[in-house]
Short mmCIF file of C-alpha atoms and ligand atoms in Angstrom, two decimals:
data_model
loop_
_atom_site.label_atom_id
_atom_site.label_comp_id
_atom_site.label_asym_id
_atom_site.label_seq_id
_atom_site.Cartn_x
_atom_site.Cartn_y
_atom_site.Cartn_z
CA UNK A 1 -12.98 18.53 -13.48
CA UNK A 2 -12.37 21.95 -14.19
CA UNK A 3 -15.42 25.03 -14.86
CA UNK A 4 -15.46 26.89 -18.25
CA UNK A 5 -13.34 29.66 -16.80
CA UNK A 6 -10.67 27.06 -16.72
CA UNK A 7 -10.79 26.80 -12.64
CA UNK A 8 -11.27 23.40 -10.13
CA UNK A 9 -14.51 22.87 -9.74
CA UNK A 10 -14.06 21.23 -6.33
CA UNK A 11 -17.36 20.60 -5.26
CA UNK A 12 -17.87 18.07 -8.45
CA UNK A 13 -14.56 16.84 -7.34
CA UNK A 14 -16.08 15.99 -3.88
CA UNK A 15 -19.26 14.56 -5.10
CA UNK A 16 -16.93 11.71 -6.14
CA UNK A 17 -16.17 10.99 -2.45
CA UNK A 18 -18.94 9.19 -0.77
CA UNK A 19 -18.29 9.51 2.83
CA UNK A 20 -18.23 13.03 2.53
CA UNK A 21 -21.95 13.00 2.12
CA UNK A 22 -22.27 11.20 5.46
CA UNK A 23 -19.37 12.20 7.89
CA UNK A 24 -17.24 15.29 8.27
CA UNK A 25 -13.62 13.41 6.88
CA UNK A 26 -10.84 14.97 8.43
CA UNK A 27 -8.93 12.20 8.63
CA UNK A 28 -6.85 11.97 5.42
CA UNK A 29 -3.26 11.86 7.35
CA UNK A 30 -4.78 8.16 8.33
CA UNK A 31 -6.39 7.12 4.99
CA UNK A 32 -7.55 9.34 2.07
CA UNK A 33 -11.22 9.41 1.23
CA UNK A 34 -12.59 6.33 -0.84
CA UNK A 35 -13.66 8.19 -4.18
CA UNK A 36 -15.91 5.89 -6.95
CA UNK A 37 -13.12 5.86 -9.01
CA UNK A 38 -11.07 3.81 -6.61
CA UNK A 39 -14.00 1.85 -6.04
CA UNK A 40 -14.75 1.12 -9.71
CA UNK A 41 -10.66 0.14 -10.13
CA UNK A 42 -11.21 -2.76 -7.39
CA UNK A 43 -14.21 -3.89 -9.33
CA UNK A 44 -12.28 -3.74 -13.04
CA UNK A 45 -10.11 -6.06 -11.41
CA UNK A 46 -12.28 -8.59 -10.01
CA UNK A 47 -14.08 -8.16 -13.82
CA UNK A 48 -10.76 -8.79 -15.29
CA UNK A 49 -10.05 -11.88 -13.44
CA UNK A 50 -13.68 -12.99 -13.52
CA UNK A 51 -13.40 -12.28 -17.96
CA UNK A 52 -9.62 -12.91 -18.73
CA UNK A 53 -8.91 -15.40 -15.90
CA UNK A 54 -5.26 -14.86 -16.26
CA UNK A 55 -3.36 -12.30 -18.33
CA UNK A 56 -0.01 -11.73 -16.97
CA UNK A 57 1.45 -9.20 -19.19
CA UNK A 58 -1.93 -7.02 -18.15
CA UNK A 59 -0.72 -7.20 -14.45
CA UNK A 60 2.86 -6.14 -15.62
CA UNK A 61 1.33 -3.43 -17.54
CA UNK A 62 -0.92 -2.12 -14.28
CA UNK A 63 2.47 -2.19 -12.47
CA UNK A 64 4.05 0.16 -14.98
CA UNK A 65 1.15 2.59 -15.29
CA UNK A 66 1.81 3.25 -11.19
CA UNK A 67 5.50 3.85 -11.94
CA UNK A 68 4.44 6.29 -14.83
CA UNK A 69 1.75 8.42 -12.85
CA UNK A 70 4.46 8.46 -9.59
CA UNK A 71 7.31 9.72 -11.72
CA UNK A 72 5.05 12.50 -13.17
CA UNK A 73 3.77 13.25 -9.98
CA UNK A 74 7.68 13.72 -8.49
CA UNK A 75 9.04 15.57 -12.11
CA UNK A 76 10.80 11.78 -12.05
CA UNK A 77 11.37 9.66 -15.20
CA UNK A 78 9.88 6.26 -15.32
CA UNK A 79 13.27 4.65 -14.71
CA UNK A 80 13.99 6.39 -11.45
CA UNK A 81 10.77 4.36 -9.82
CA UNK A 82 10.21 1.43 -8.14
CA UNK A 83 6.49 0.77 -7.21
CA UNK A 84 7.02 -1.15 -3.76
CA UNK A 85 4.60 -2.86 -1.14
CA UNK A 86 5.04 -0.01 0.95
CA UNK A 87 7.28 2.44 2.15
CA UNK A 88 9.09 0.49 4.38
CA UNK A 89 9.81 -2.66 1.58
CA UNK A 90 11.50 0.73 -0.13
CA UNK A 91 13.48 1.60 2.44
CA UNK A 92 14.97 -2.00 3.75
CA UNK A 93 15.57 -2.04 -0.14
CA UNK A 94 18.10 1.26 -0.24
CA UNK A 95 19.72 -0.03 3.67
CA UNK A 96 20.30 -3.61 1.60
CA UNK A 97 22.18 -1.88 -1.02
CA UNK A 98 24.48 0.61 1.44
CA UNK A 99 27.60 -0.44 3.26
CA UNK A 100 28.50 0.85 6.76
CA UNK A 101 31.67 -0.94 7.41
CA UNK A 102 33.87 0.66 4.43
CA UNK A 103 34.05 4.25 5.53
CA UNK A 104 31.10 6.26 6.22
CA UNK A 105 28.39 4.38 8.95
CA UNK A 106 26.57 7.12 10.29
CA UNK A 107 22.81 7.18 9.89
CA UNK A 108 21.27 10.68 10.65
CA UNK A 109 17.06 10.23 11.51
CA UNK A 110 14.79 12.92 13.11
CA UNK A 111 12.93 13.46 16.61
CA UNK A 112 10.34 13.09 13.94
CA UNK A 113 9.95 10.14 12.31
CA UNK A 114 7.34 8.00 11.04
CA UNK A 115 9.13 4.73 13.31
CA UNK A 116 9.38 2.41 10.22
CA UNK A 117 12.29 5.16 8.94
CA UNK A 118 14.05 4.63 12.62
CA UNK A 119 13.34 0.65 13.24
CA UNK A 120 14.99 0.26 9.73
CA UNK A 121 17.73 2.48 10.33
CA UNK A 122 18.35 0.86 14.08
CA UNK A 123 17.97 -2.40 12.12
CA UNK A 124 21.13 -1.48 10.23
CA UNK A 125 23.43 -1.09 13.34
CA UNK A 126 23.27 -4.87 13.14
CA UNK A 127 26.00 -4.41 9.68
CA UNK A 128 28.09 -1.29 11.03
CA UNK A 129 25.63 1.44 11.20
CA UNK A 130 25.72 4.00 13.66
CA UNK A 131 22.05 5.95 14.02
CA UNK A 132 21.89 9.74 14.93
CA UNK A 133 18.47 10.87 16.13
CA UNK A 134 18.50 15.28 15.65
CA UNK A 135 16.68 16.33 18.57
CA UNK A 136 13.45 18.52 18.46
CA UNK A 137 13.07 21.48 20.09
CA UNK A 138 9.17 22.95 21.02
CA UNK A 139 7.77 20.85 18.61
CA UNK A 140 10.31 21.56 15.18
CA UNK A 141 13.60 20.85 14.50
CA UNK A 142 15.84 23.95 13.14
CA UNK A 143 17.96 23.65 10.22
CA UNK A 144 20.76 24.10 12.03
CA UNK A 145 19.86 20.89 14.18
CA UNK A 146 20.77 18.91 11.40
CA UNK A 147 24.10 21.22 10.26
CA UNK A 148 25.54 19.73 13.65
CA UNK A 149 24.61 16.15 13.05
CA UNK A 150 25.80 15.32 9.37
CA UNK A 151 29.39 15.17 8.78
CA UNK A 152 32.27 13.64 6.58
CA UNK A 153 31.24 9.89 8.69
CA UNK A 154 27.62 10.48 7.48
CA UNK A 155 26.28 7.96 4.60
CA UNK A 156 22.84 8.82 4.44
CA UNK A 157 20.41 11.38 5.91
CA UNK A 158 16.54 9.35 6.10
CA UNK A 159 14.50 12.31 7.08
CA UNK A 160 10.38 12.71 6.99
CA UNK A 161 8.81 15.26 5.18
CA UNK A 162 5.95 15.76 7.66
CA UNK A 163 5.70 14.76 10.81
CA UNK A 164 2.95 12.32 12.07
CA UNK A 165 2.72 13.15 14.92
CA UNK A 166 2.46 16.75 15.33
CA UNK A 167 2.62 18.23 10.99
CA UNK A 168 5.22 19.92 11.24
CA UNK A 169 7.22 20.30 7.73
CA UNK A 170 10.93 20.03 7.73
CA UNK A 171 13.19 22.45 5.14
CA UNK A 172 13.74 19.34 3.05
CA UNK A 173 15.65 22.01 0.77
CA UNK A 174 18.31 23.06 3.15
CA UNK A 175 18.90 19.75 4.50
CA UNK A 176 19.69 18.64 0.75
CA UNK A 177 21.95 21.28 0.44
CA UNK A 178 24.00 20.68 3.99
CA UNK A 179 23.68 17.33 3.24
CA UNK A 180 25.27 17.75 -0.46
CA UNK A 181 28.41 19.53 1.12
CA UNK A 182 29.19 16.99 3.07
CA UNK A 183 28.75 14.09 0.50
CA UNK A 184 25.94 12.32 2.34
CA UNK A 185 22.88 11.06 0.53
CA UNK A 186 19.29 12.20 1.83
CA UNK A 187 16.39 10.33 1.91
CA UNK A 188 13.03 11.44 1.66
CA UNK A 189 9.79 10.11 3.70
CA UNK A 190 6.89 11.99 2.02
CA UNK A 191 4.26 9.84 3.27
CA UNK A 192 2.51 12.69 4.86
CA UNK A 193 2.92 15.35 2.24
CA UNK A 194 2.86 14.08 -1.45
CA UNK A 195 -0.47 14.51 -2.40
CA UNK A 196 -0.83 18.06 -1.15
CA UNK A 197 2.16 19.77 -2.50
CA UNK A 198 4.38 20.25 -5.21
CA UNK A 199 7.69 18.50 -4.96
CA UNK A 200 9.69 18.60 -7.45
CA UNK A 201 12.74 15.86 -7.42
CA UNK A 202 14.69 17.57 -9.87
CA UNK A 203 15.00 20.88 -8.06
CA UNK A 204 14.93 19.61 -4.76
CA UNK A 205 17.56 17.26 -5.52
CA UNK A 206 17.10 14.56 -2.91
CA UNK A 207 18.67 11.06 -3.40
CA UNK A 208 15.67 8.62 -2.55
CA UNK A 209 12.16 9.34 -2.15
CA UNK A 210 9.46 6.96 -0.23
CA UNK A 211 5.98 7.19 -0.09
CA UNK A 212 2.61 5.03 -0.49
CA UNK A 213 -0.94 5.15 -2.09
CA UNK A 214 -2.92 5.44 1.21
CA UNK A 215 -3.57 8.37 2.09
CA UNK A 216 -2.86 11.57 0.40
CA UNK A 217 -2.08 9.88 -2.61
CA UNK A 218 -5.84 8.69 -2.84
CA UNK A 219 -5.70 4.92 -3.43
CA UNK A 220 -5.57 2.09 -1.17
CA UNK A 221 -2.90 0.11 1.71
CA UNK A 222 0.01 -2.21 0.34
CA UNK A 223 1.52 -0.40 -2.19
CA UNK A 224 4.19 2.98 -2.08
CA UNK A 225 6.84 3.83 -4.06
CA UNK A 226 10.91 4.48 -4.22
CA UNK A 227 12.17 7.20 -6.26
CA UNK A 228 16.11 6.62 -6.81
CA UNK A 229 17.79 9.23 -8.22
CA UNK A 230 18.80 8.35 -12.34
CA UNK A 231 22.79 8.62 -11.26
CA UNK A 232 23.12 6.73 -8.44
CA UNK A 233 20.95 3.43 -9.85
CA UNK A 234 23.42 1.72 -10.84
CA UNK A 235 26.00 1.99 -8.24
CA UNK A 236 23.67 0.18 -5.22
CA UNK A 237 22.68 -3.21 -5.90
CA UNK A 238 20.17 -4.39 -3.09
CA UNK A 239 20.72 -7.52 -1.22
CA UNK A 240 16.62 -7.32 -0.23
CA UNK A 241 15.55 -8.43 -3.50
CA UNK A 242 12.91 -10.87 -5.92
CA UNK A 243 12.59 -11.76 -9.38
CA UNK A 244 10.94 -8.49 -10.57
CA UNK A 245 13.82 -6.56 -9.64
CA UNK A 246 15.88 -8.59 -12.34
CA UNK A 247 17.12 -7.52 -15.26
CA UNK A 248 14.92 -9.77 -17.17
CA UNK A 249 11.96 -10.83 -15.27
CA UNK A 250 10.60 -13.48 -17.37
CA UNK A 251 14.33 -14.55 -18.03
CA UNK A 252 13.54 -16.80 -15.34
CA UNK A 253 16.90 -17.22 -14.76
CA UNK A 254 17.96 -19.30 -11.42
CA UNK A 255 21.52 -19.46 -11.72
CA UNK A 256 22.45 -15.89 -10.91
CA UNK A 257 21.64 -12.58 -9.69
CA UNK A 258 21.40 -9.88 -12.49
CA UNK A 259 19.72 -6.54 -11.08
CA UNK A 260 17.71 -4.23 -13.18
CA UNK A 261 18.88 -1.51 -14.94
CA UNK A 262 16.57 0.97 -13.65
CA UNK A 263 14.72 1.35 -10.51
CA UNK A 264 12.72 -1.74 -10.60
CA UNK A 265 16.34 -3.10 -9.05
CA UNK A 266 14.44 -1.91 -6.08
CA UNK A 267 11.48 -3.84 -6.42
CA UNK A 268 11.32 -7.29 -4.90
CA UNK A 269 8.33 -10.05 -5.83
CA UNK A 270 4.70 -10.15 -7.73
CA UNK A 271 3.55 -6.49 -7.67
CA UNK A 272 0.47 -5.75 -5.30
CA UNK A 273 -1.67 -5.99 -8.52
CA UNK A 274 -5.07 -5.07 -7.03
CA UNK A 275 -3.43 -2.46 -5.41
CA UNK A 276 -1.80 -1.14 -8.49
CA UNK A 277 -5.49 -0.75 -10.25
CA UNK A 278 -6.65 1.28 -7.23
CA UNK A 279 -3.22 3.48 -6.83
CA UNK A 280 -3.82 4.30 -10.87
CA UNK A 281 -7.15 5.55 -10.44
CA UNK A 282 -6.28 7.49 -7.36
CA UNK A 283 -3.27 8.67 -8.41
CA UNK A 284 -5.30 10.31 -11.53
CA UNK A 285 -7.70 12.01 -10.06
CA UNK A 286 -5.00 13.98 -8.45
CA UNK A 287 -3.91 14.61 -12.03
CA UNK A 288 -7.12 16.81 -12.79
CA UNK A 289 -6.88 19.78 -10.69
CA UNK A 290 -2.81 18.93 -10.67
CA UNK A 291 -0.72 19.76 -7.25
CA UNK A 292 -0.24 23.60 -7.67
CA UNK A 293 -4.23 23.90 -7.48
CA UNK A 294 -4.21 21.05 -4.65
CA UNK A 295 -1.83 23.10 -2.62
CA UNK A 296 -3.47 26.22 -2.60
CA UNK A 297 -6.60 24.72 -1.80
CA UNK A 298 -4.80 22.65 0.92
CA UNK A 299 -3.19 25.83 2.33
CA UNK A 300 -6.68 27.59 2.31
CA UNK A 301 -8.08 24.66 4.39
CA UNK A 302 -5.24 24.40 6.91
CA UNK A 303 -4.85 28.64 7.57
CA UNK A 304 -8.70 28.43 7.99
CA UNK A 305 -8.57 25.41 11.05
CA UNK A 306 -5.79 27.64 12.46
CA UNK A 307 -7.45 31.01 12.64
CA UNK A 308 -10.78 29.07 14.37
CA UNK A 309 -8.61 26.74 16.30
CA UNK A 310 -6.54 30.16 17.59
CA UNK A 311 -9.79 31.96 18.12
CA UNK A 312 -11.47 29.69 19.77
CA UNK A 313 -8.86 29.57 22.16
CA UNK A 314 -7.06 26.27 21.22
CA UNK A 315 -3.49 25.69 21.84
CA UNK A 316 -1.34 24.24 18.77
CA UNK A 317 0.79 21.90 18.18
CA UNK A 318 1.65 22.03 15.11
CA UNK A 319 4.11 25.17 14.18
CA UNK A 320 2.00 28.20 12.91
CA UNK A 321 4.34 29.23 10.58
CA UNK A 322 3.53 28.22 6.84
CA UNK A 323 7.04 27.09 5.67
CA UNK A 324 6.90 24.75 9.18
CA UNK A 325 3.60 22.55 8.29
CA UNK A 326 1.97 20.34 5.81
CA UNK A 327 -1.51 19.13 5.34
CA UNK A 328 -1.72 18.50 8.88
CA UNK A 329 -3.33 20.34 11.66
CA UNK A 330 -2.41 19.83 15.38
CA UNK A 331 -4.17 20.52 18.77
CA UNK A 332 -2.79 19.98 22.09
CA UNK A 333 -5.37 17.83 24.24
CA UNK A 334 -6.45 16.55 27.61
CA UNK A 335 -7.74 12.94 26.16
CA UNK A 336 -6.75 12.42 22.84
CA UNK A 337 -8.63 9.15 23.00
CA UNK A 338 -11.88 10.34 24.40
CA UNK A 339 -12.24 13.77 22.22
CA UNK A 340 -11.59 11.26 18.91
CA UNK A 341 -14.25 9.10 20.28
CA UNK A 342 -16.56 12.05 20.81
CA UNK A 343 -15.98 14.01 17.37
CA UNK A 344 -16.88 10.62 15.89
CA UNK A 345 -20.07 9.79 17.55
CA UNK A 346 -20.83 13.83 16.05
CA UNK A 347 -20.01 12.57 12.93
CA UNK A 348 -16.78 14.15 12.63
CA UNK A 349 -13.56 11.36 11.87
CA UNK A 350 -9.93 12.54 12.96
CA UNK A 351 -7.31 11.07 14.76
CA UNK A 352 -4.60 11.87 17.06
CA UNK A 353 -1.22 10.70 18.11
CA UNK A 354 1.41 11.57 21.31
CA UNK A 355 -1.58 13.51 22.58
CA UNK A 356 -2.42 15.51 19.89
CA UNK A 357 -5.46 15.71 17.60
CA UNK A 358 -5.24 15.77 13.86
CA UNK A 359 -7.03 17.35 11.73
CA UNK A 360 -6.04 16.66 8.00
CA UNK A 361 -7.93 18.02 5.29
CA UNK A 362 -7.55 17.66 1.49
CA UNK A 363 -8.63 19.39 -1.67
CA UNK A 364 -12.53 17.42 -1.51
CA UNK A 365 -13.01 19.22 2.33
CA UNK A 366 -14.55 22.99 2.27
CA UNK A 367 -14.95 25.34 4.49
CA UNK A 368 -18.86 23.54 5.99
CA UNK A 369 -16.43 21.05 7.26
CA UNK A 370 -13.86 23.10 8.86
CA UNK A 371 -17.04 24.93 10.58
CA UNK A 372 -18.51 21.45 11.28
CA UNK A 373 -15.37 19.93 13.22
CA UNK A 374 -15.72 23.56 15.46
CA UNK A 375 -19.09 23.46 16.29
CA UNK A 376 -18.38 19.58 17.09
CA UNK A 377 -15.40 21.03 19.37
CA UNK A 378 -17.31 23.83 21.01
CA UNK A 379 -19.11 21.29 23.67
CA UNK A 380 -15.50 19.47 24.01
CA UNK A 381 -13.54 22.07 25.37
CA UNK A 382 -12.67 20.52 28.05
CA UNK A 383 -10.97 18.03 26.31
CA UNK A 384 -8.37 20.57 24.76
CA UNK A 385 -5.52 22.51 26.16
C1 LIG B 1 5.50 9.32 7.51
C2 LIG B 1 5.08 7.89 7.33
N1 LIG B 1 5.98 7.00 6.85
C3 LIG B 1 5.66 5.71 6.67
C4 LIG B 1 4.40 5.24 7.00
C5 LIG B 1 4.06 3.79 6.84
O1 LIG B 1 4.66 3.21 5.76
P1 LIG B 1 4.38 1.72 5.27
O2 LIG B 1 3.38 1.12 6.19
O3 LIG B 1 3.87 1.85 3.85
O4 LIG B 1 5.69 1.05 5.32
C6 LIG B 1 3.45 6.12 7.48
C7 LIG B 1 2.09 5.60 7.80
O5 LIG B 1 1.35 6.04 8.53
C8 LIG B 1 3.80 7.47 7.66
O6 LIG B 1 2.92 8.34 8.15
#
């Protein structure tokens, strides 16, 4: 929705958000805000099953329109993407296809990781792997943190954009390029920043990219995505695999194994087809004001929370710098549990995690509720550092 001058019109773009009219939704780190669109997807496909009853190539076709809007939303090409479960069925699908126990075996994962990119990686010990965790120091993790970890043994880098737990933003850049000159491949968890930036695959250069529809990304849980980049496709061939990630699908061959082509090698059984409807719809409202605009008006958001957070007195956790944070906004606390609990009985929904609170805005929040979630804080003082 844009105004005749040509800008957002973000408060149209809110009005499509429901629970915005009722609660102060700070909360998108968790889930995303349910918009009508999303909600009028679920019900075209309980129409379409109710008025077709079954039309399979439809379903294939909803699967393909995800794998479209993703690769235009990473600067990807349709063949580089995999439309998965989740994040996690797309990275036990890139560990299937890698071999630790014919030269390289060394895992490098963060201090910060989401735990589904560790468990996996820990998982992989099990065929040769070795796992190196890069250490945090006051709440980031330096550049040069990871120039000490990756090395000629190293096979794959499986970093997280954002952190969870506290937002802070790793230089996925500069670990691209370290990892590069060493020969390693880096993967890519941008479950907690896609949405809310631009990211570009083709200049940042990264091997593998995982991420899912529920929150930033404005549709719904049990579907994500696996960008693979174009060169390296056909040189892994996952062991973790299903019938849609065969060359033919409706070959419905038995006798062998014959991997896709493209991406969809990566894919495993009957696509989440509700899901897909409601990642389609989310996915293209994203589309209207597109990501520059979205990241601006993210930045806005988050340097606001800061400057009341700081001058209220509130001690961060998440780094101050720009360059060092995503979407997310961190507070220290004395009971994470109880100040959640409070905010939400004032009609204000965030979460927290290790201690901290989040607060996670995205393009439909404005500046009433960044003023809302401090007047809800001012009585809970107590509760922060
Ligand atoms: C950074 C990050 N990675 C992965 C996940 C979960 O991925 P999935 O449940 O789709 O496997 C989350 C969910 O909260 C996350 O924040």
């Amino acid at each position: 929705m844009t105004t005749a001058a040509g800008n957002t019109d973000w408060a149209a773009m809110r009005d499509r958000f429901p629970i915005l009219e009722r609660k102060t939704y700070l909360n998108s780190c968790a889930y995303g805000a349910l918009s009508t669109d999303v909600i009028a997807s679920f019900q075209a496909y309980v129409n379409d099953r109710l008025e077709k009853g079954t039309d399979w190539d439809y379903w294939v076709e909803r699967n393909d329109a995800v794998r479209e809007v993703v690769a235009g939303l990473l600067g990807a090409t349709e063949n580089e993407i995999a439309v998965t479960a989740s994040a996690s069925a797309g990275i036990n699908s890139v560990a299937s296809s890698l071999q630790f126990d014919q030269g390289r075996k060394k895992v490098v994962i963060s201090d910060f990781e989401f735990p589904t990119n560790a468990q996996i990686w820990y998982a992989q010990e099990r065929r040769g792997a070795n796992v190196v965790r890069v250490p945090q120091r006051d709440g980031y993790i330096p550049v040069e943190h990871f120039e000490d970890a990756i090395d000629e043994d190293t096979l794959i880098v499986a970093v997280t954009q954002v952190c969870f737990r506290n937002g802070a933003r790793l230089d996925i850049p500069a670990i691209v390029e370290i990892a590069r000159k060493k020969g390693a491949l880096v993967l890519v968890d941008g479950y907690q920043a896609l949405g809310t930036l631009n990211f570009d695959v083709k200049t940042v250069q990264p091997d593998f990219v995982v991420g899912g529809m529920l929150k930033y990304l404005l549709g719904t849980a049990g579907i994500g995505f696996l960008y693979v980049r174009e060169a390296l496709i056909e040189s892994l061939v996952p062991t973790v695999t299903g019938w849609f990630a065969q060359d033919g699908i409706m070959a419905m061959d038995s006798t062998r194994y014959t991997p896709s082509t493209t991406a969809r090698r990566f894919e495993m059984g009957t696509p989440p087809v509700p899901n897909c409807y409601a990642a389609e719809a989310g996915l293209a409202i994203l589309a209207e004001p597109g990501l520059p605009a979205i990241e601006s008006r993210v930045a806005e958001l988050t340097a606001s929370i800061i400057e009341q957070a700081k001058s209220a007195g509130y001690s961060l956790s998440v780094p101050e710098d720009s360059a060092r944070r995503g979407p997310m906004v961190t507070l220290q606390t004395q009971d994470e549990y109880k100040l959640v609990g409070e905010l939400e009985n004032a009609g204000v929904i965030t979460s927290s995690r290790n201690g901290n609170l989040r607060i996670s805005p995205h393009f439909y929040n404005n500046h009433d509720d960044v003023d809302a979630l401090f007047s809800a804080l001012r009585p809970l003082k107590h509760l922060l550092v």
